[in-house]
Short mmCIF file of C-alpha atoms in Angstrom, two decimals:
data_model
loop_
_atom_site.label_atom_id
_atom_site.label_comp_id
_atom_site.label_asym_id
_atom_site.label_seq_id
_atom_site.Cartn_x
_atom_site.Cartn_y
_atom_site.Cartn_z
CA MET A 1 146.29 139.26 127.13
CA ALA A 2 147.47 136.34 129.24
CA SER A 3 147.71 132.91 127.65
CA GLN A 4 144.53 130.87 127.87
CA PHE A 5 144.57 127.08 128.39
CA LEU A 6 141.95 124.38 128.08
CA PHE A 7 142.50 120.95 129.64
CA SER A 8 141.01 117.51 129.36
CA THR A 9 137.82 117.70 127.30
CA LEU A 10 138.86 121.12 125.89
CA SER A 11 135.34 122.36 126.58
CA GLY A 12 135.98 125.19 129.01
CA PRO A 13 138.60 127.66 130.26
CA TRP A 14 141.26 126.96 132.86
CA ARG A 15 139.52 126.89 136.22
CA GLY A 16 142.32 126.13 138.66
CA HIS A 17 142.93 122.59 139.82
CA LEU A 18 142.24 119.47 137.79
CA THR A 19 140.14 117.09 139.87
CA ASP A 20 141.63 113.85 138.59
CA LEU A 21 144.59 114.40 136.30
CA THR A 22 145.84 110.85 136.77
CA SER A 23 142.75 109.44 135.11
CA LEU A 24 143.63 111.33 131.92
CA MET A 25 147.00 109.63 131.55
CA SER A 26 147.75 106.53 129.52
CA GLN A 27 149.00 103.51 131.43
CA ALA A 28 151.89 103.23 128.97
CA LEU A 29 152.69 106.92 128.55
CA LYS A 30 151.96 109.91 130.73
CA ARG A 31 150.05 112.31 128.49
CA VAL A 32 147.54 115.13 128.96
CA PRO A 33 145.52 116.93 126.26
CA LEU A 34 145.79 120.71 126.27
CA GLU A 35 144.69 123.62 124.14
CA VAL A 36 146.42 126.99 124.18
CA SER A 37 143.78 129.34 122.80
CA SER A 38 145.76 132.58 123.06
CA SER A 39 149.42 133.21 123.74
CA ASN A 40 152.10 135.84 124.29
CA SER A 41 154.89 133.32 123.67
CA ILE A 42 157.97 134.27 121.66
CA VAL A 43 157.72 130.79 120.09
CA ALA A 44 155.50 130.52 117.00
CA PHE A 45 154.71 128.40 113.97
CA GLN A 46 154.63 130.04 110.56
CA ARG A 47 153.58 128.90 107.10
CA VAL A 48 154.54 130.71 103.91
CA GLY A 49 153.41 130.25 100.34
CA GLY A 50 155.34 128.86 97.42
CA GLY A 51 154.43 128.86 93.74
CA ALA A 52 150.68 128.33 93.41
CA TRP A 53 150.38 127.30 97.08
CA ALA A 54 149.09 129.83 99.60
CA GLU A 55 150.80 127.71 102.28
CA TRP A 56 153.77 125.48 101.54
CA ASP A 57 156.85 125.82 103.77
CA ARG A 58 156.62 125.62 107.56
CA TYR A 59 158.87 127.31 110.11
CA LEU A 60 159.35 127.39 113.85
CA THR A 61 160.18 130.94 114.89
CA ILE A 62 161.72 132.41 118.04
CA ASP A 63 161.05 136.07 118.75
CA GLY A 64 159.91 136.60 115.18
CA LYS A 65 162.99 135.03 113.56
CA SER A 66 163.01 131.71 111.71
CA ALA A 67 164.73 129.15 113.93
CA TYR A 68 163.97 125.99 111.96
CA ASN A 69 162.63 125.12 108.55
CA LEU A 70 160.24 122.25 109.31
CA GLY A 71 159.78 121.19 105.69
CA ASN A 72 156.70 121.61 103.54
CA ILE A 73 153.09 120.46 103.85
CA CYS A 74 153.42 117.74 101.19
CA GLY A 75 152.89 114.23 102.52
CA THR A 76 154.94 112.62 99.74
CA CYS A 77 157.93 114.95 100.09
CA ALA A 78 160.84 113.99 102.33
CA PHE A 79 160.87 114.82 106.03
CA LEU A 80 163.40 117.45 107.05
CA PHE A 81 164.43 119.99 109.60
CA GLU A 82 167.06 122.65 108.97
CA ARG A 83 168.54 125.08 111.46
CA MET A 84 168.30 128.77 110.56
CA ASP A 85 169.68 132.03 111.96
CA GLY A 86 166.96 132.36 114.63
CA ALA A 87 168.01 129.13 116.37
CA ASN A 88 170.35 130.85 118.80
CA ARG A 89 168.83 130.70 122.28
CA ALA A 90 167.05 128.53 124.80
CA VAL A 91 163.53 129.39 126.00
CA SER A 92 162.66 128.70 129.63
CA VAL A 93 160.49 129.60 132.60
CA GLU A 94 162.69 130.93 135.39
CA SER A 95 160.40 129.73 138.18
CA LEU A 96 160.74 126.10 137.01
CA VAL A 97 164.51 125.95 136.56
CA GLU A 98 165.17 124.28 139.92
CA ASN A 99 162.35 121.73 139.61
CA LEU A 100 163.34 120.76 136.07
CA SER A 101 166.99 120.49 137.09
CA LYS A 102 166.07 117.98 139.79
CA GLY A 103 163.76 116.16 137.38
CA VAL A 104 160.01 115.64 137.38
CA ASN A 105 158.19 112.33 137.20
CA ASP A 106 154.61 113.49 136.75
CA LEU A 107 152.55 115.93 134.71
CA ASP A 108 150.74 117.92 137.36
CA ASP A 109 148.39 120.72 136.43
CA ALA A 110 150.49 123.58 137.84
CA LEU A 111 153.57 122.42 135.94
CA ILE A 112 151.68 122.17 132.64
CA LYS A 113 149.99 125.53 133.16
CA THR A 114 153.33 127.27 133.73
CA LEU A 115 155.13 125.58 130.83
CA ALA A 116 152.17 126.29 128.53
CA GLU A 117 153.12 129.96 128.75
CA LEU A 118 156.04 129.10 126.45
CA MET A 119 153.75 127.65 123.78
CA PRO A 120 152.03 129.23 120.77
CA VAL A 121 148.33 128.76 120.01
CA SER A 122 147.55 125.12 119.20
CA ARG A 123 146.03 121.93 120.49
CA TYR A 124 148.64 119.78 122.21
CA GLU A 125 149.27 116.34 123.58
CA VAL A 126 151.64 116.95 126.50
CA CYS A 127 153.76 113.85 127.10
CA LEU A 128 156.44 112.85 129.58
CA PHE A 129 159.09 110.69 127.92
CA SER A 130 162.34 109.16 129.10
CA PHE A 131 165.06 108.95 126.45
CA THR A 132 168.76 108.13 126.33
CA PRO A 133 170.05 110.60 123.72
CA GLN A 134 172.73 109.75 121.21
CA LEU A 135 174.56 112.61 119.49
CA VAL A 136 174.40 112.47 115.69
CA THR A 137 176.77 114.29 113.35
CA PRO A 138 175.26 115.03 109.91
CA GLY A 139 176.64 112.66 107.31
CA SER A 140 177.67 110.03 109.88
CA SER A 141 176.49 106.43 110.02
CA GLY A 142 173.88 107.43 112.63
CA ASP A 143 172.41 110.26 110.55
CA TYR A 144 168.79 109.56 109.59
CA PHE A 145 169.08 111.75 106.50
CA ALA A 146 172.21 110.00 105.22
CA VAL A 147 171.04 106.44 105.97
CA GLU A 148 167.36 105.63 106.61
CA GLN A 149 165.94 108.42 104.47
CA VAL A 150 168.26 107.68 101.54
CA GLU A 151 167.34 103.98 101.73
CA ASN A 152 163.62 104.72 101.84
CA GLN A 153 163.75 107.33 99.08
CA GLY A 154 165.78 105.04 96.83
CA GLY A 155 168.78 107.36 96.69
CA VAL A 156 169.84 110.94 97.31
CA ASP A 157 168.06 114.04 96.08
CA GLY A 158 168.24 114.10 92.28
CA PHE A 159 168.98 117.82 92.07
CA TRP A 160 171.62 118.20 94.77
CA GLY A 161 173.07 114.69 94.55
CA LEU A 162 173.49 114.71 98.34
CA PRO A 163 171.44 113.69 101.39
CA HIS A 164 169.69 116.45 103.29
CA HIS A 165 171.92 118.36 105.73
CA PRO A 166 170.13 119.76 108.82
CA LYS A 167 172.96 122.24 109.54
CA VAL A 168 173.22 121.16 113.16
CA PRO A 169 174.25 118.06 115.12
CA TYR A 170 171.17 116.55 116.75
CA TYR A 171 170.24 113.62 118.98
CA ARG A 172 168.36 110.37 118.46
CA PRO A 173 167.02 108.38 121.43
CA VAL A 174 168.79 105.04 121.75
CA GLU A 175 165.44 103.47 122.68
CA ARG A 176 163.78 104.88 119.55
CA LEU A 177 166.29 104.49 116.74
CA GLU A 178 163.51 102.80 114.81
CA GLY A 179 160.03 101.62 115.75
CA GLU A 180 157.23 99.87 113.90
CA ILE A 181 153.82 101.42 113.28
CA PRO A 182 151.16 98.69 113.76
CA SER A 183 149.61 99.20 110.32
CA GLY A 184 151.08 96.17 108.57
CA ASP A 185 152.49 98.23 105.68
CA GLY A 186 156.07 98.54 106.87
CA ALA A 187 155.73 102.07 108.22
CA LYS A 188 158.41 103.07 110.74
CA ILE A 189 158.60 105.74 113.44
CA PHE A 190 161.67 107.78 114.35
CA ASP A 191 162.37 110.34 117.09
CA PHE A 192 164.68 113.33 116.93
CA LEU A 193 165.86 115.67 119.70
CA ILE A 194 166.78 118.92 117.98
CA PRO A 195 168.71 121.66 119.81
CA MET A 196 168.33 125.40 119.38
CA PHE A 197 172.11 125.71 119.31
CA PRO A 198 175.03 123.30 118.70
CA GLU A 199 177.19 121.56 121.28
CA THR A 200 180.02 124.04 120.69
CA TRP A 201 177.89 126.71 122.43
CA LEU A 202 177.39 124.71 125.62
CA ASN A 203 178.85 125.74 128.97
CA ASP A 204 181.22 122.98 130.12
CA GLY A 205 180.52 123.70 133.77
CA ARG A 206 176.77 123.21 133.32
CA VAL A 207 177.32 119.96 131.44
CA GLU A 208 179.59 118.72 134.26
CA HIS A 209 176.90 119.66 136.79
CA TYR A 210 174.33 117.53 135.01
CA LEU A 211 176.78 114.68 134.63
CA SER A 212 176.96 114.59 138.43
CA VAL A 213 173.15 114.72 138.67
CA LEU A 214 172.87 111.79 136.26
CA GLU A 215 175.51 109.81 138.15
CA SER A 216 173.30 110.05 141.23
CA ASP A 217 170.59 108.19 139.25
CA ARG A 218 168.35 111.22 138.86
CA GLN A 219 166.79 112.25 135.56
CA PRO A 220 166.75 116.02 134.98
CA THR A 221 163.96 117.19 132.70
CA ALA A 222 164.12 119.01 129.37
CA VAL A 223 161.22 120.73 127.58
CA ALA A 224 160.39 120.61 123.87
CA ILE A 225 157.78 121.72 121.38
CA SER A 226 157.20 118.83 119.00
CA VAL A 227 155.49 117.88 115.75
CA LEU A 228 154.71 114.57 114.07
CA ASP A 229 155.23 114.42 110.30
CA VAL A 230 154.03 111.35 108.40
CA LYS A 231 155.92 111.32 105.10
CA GLY A 232 156.17 108.69 102.38
CA PRO A 233 157.81 108.70 98.94
CA ALA A 234 155.41 108.95 96.00
CA ASP A 235 156.93 105.86 94.34
CA GLY A 236 155.66 103.48 97.01
CA GLY A 237 158.29 103.37 99.74
CA ALA A 238 157.18 102.91 103.35
CA ASP A 239 155.85 105.86 105.33
CA HIS A 240 158.23 107.35 107.86
CA TRP A 241 156.52 108.76 110.96
CA CYS A 242 158.98 111.37 112.22
CA MET A 243 158.50 112.83 115.71
CA ALA A 244 160.65 115.96 115.92
CA HIS A 245 161.24 117.41 119.39
CA TYR A 246 162.63 120.98 119.22
CA ILE A 247 164.38 121.60 122.53
CA LEU A 248 163.37 124.84 124.23
CA ASP A 249 164.99 124.18 127.61
CA GLY A 250 167.47 121.50 128.69
CA HIS A 251 170.35 121.56 126.20
CA HIS A 252 173.00 120.94 128.86
CA LYS A 253 170.96 118.11 130.40
CA ILE A 254 170.61 116.33 127.06
CA ALA A 255 174.29 116.79 126.21
CA ALA A 256 175.29 115.37 129.59
CA ALA A 257 172.93 112.42 129.20
CA ALA A 258 174.39 111.66 125.77
CA ARG A 259 177.94 111.70 127.15
CA ALA A 260 176.99 109.55 130.15
CA GLY A 261 174.77 107.15 128.21
CA LYS A 262 171.99 107.73 130.72
CA PRO A 263 168.32 108.64 130.26
CA VAL A 264 166.90 112.12 130.66
CA SER A 265 163.21 112.97 130.93
CA LEU A 266 161.49 115.16 128.36
CA ILE A 267 158.22 117.05 128.58
CA ALA A 268 157.07 117.33 124.98
CA PHE A 269 154.26 119.66 123.94
CA ILE A 270 153.25 117.92 120.71
CA ALA A 271 151.41 120.44 118.51
CA VAL A 272 148.46 118.59 116.99
CA ASP A 273 147.69 121.39 114.52
CA HIS A 274 151.15 121.89 113.07
CA GLY A 275 152.46 118.45 112.09
CA ILE A 276 151.82 116.76 108.75
CA SER A 277 149.62 114.20 110.46
CA SER A 278 146.10 113.75 111.76
CA ALA A 279 145.01 113.56 115.38
CA GLU A 280 144.33 109.85 114.80
CA GLN A 281 147.85 109.28 113.46
CA LEU A 282 149.31 111.10 116.46
CA ASN A 283 147.31 108.88 118.80
CA THR A 284 148.60 105.80 116.95
CA ALA A 285 152.17 107.09 117.18
CA LEU A 286 151.89 107.70 120.93
CA GLY A 287 150.65 104.16 121.34
CA THR A 288 154.11 102.93 120.29
CA TYR A 289 155.87 104.45 123.34
#
């Protein structure tokens, strides 16, 4: 069965062309609601039980293999992501390679429909961001887990005696190293760009190609499947709203942008049903961009 998509009001099947897509987009952030009601994608979310819990740990899988541990469903447990054996390939749509390489500046219906074929069943907010990525080495001064999380949790994990290690270098947007949630309780929002494979696997020639694209003041476009986790320590620390973007396509573009210190665009399919957050919290988070 082909993937099925619902747009806008989510009240009917895909019927071809959207009559007024622009009217659906926020003035501050280009975003379009979408529902994928059935899918043949090799990308999937999975939840498994633990102890007395029928569902506890969450995973992002690629072709049936666990690519990332997304952490558990507990809202007072620490946010985490951890690379696993299945995180070993990019996922892309061949027909869009050229357009994404040049960069897109709008979310038109044909583009979303084609990219939605990569996505598992879920409701989504599809957003077009522009970020300047900064490469982070685990344990460094820029590592969220070694700095901001330790500060907010009041120290390192009591069992391991160490900060969480994601088992992969990742990126943080320079523009989003820390943001405030307008709730008045000190909550903060963080963004993460998380690759399916490390920088050591990149093709130097492709990175050089995108460096030249960026030097011509163009913004090539990457694609991610994303989740928002709202996590806060049980002892009263501030909530951390963590927007994790798992890169499906665009690893060389993001690496080049990080080396050049230039922005790259990102189409993020934010899965409403799979983050540890409500639809209302996701809407609040998107209002900070």
